[in-house]
Backbone as CSV, one residue per row, in Angstrom:
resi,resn,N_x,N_y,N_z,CA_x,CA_y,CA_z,C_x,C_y,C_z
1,UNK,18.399,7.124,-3.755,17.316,6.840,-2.835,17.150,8.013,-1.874
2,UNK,15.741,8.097,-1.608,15.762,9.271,-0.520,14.736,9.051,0.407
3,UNK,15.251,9.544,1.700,14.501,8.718,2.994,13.660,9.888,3.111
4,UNK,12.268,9.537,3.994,11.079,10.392,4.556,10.573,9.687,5.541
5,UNK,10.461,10.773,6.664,9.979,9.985,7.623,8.565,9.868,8.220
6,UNK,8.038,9.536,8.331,6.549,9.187,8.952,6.169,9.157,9.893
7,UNK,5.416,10.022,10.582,4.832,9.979,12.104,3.241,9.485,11.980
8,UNK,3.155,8.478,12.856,2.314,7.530,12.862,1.539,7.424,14.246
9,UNK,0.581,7.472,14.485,-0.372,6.992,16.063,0.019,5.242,15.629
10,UNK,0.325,4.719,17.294,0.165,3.314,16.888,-0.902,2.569,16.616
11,UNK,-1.819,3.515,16.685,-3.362,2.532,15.662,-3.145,2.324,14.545
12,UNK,-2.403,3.895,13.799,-1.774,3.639,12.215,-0.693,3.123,12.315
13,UNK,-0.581,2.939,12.948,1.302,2.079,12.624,1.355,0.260,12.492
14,UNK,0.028,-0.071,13.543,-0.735,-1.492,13.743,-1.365,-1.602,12.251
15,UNK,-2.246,-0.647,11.691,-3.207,-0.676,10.464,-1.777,-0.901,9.760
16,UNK,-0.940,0.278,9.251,-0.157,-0.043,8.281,0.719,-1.555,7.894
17,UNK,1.106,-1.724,9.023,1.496,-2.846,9.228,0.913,-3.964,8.667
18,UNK,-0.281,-4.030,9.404,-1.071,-5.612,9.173,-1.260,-5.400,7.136
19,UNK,-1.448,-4.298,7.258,-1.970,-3.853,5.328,-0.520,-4.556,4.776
20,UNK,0.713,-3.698,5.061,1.885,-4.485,4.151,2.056,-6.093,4.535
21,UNK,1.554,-6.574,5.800,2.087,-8.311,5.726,0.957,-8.648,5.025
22,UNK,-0.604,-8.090,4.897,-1.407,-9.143,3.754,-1.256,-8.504,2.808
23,UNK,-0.308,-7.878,2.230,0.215,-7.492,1.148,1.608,-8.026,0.705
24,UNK,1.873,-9.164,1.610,3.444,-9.273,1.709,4.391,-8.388,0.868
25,UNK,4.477,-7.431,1.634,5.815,-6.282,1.293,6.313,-5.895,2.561
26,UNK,7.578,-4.964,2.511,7.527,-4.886,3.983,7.266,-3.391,3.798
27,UNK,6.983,-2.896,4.680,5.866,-1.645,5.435,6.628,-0.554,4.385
28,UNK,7.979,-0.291,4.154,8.537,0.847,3.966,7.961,0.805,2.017
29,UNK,8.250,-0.281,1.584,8.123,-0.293,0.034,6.103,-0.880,0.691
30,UNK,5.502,-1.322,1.127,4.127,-0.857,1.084,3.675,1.038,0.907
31,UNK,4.295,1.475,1.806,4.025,3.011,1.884,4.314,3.610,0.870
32,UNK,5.239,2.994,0.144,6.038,4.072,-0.971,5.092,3.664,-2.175
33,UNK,4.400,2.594,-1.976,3.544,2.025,-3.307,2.168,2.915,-2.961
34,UNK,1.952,2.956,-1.548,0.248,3.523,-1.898,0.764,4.768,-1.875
35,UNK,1.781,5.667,-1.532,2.037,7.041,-1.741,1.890,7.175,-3.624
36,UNK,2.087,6.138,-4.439,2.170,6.783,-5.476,0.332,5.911,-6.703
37,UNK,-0.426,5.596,-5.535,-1.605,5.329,-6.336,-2.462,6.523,-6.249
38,UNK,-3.155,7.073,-7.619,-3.330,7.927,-7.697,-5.116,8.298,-7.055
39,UNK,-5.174,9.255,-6.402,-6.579,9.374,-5.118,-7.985,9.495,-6.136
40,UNK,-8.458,8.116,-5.776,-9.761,8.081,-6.449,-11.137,8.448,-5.869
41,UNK,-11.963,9.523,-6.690,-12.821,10.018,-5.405,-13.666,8.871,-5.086
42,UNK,-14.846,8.617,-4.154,-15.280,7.548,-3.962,-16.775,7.617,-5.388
43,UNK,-17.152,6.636,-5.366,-18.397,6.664,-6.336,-20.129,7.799,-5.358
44,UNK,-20.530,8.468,-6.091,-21.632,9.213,-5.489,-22.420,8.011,-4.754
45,UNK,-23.191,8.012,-3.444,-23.883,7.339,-2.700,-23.356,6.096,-2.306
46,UNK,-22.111,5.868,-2.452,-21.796,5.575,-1.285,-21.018,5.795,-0.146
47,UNK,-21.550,4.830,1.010,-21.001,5.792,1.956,-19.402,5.664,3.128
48,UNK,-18.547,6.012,1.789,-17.242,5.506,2.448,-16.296,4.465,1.552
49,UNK,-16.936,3.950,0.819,-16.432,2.788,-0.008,-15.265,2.103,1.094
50,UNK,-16.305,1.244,1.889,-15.623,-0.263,2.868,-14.752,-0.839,1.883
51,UNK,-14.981,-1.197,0.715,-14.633,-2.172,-0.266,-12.804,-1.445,-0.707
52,UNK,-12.671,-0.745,-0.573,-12.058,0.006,-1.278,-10.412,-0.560,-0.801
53,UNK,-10.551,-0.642,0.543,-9.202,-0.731,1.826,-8.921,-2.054,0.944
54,UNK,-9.669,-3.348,0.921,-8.964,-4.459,0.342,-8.577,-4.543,-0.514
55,UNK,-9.139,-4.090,-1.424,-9.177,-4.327,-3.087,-7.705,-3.358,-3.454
56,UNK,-7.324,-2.782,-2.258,-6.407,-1.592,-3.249,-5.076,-2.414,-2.080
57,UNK,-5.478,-3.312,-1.309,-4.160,-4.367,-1.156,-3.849,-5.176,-1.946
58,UNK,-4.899,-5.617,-2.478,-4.605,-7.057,-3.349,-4.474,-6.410,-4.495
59,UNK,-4.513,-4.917,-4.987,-4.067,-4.532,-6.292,-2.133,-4.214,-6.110
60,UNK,-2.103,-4.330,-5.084,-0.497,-3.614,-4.697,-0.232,-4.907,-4.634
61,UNK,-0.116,-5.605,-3.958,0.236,-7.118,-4.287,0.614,-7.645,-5.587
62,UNK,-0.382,-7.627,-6.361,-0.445,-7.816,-7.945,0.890,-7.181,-8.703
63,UNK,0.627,-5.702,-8.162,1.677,-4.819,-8.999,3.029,-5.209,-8.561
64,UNK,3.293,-5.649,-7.509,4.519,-5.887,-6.687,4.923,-7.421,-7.546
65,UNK,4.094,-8.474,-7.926,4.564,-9.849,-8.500,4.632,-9.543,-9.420
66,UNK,4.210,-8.535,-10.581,4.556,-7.997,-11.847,5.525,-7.134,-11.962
67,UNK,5.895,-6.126,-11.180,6.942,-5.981,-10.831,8.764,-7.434,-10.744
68,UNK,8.171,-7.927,-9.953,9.415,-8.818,-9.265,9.232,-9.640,-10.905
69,UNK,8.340,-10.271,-11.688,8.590,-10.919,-12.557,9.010,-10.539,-14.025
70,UNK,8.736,-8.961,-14.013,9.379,-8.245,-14.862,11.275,-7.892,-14.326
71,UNK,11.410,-8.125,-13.375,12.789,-7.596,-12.943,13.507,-9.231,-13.204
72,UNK,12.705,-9.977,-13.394,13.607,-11.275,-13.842,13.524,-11.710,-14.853
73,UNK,13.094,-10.847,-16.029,12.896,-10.915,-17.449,13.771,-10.467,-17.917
């Protein structure tokens, strides 16, 4: 295992946070999961993709119960 540390404003540290509890993970294995999803550019015209922040919690979520139910297989 190897540690890294993270410097955070507490606006990001509040954001990260609230992201890993509706993700139920805890913050350190949240970070280490979106550090390794790979950066998708956004689609042409639009502006920012809003949609994007949830959908890529509830995909880490997913991966995390497939995960845990493969580790008890």
């Amino acid at each position: 295992m190897h540690r890294v540390t993270v410097r955070l404003s507490e606006a990001e540290r509040t954001a990260v946070e609230a992201n890993a509890a509706a993700a139920r993970m805890a913050t350190s294995a949240y970070l280490a999961e979106a550090g390794l999803v790979p950066l998708v550019p956004a689609p042409p015209g639009q502006g920012g993709g809003g949609e994007t922040g949830p959908l890529l919690v509830e995909l880490m979520g997913v991966h995390r119960q497939v995960q845990g139910a493969a580790a008890n297989l």
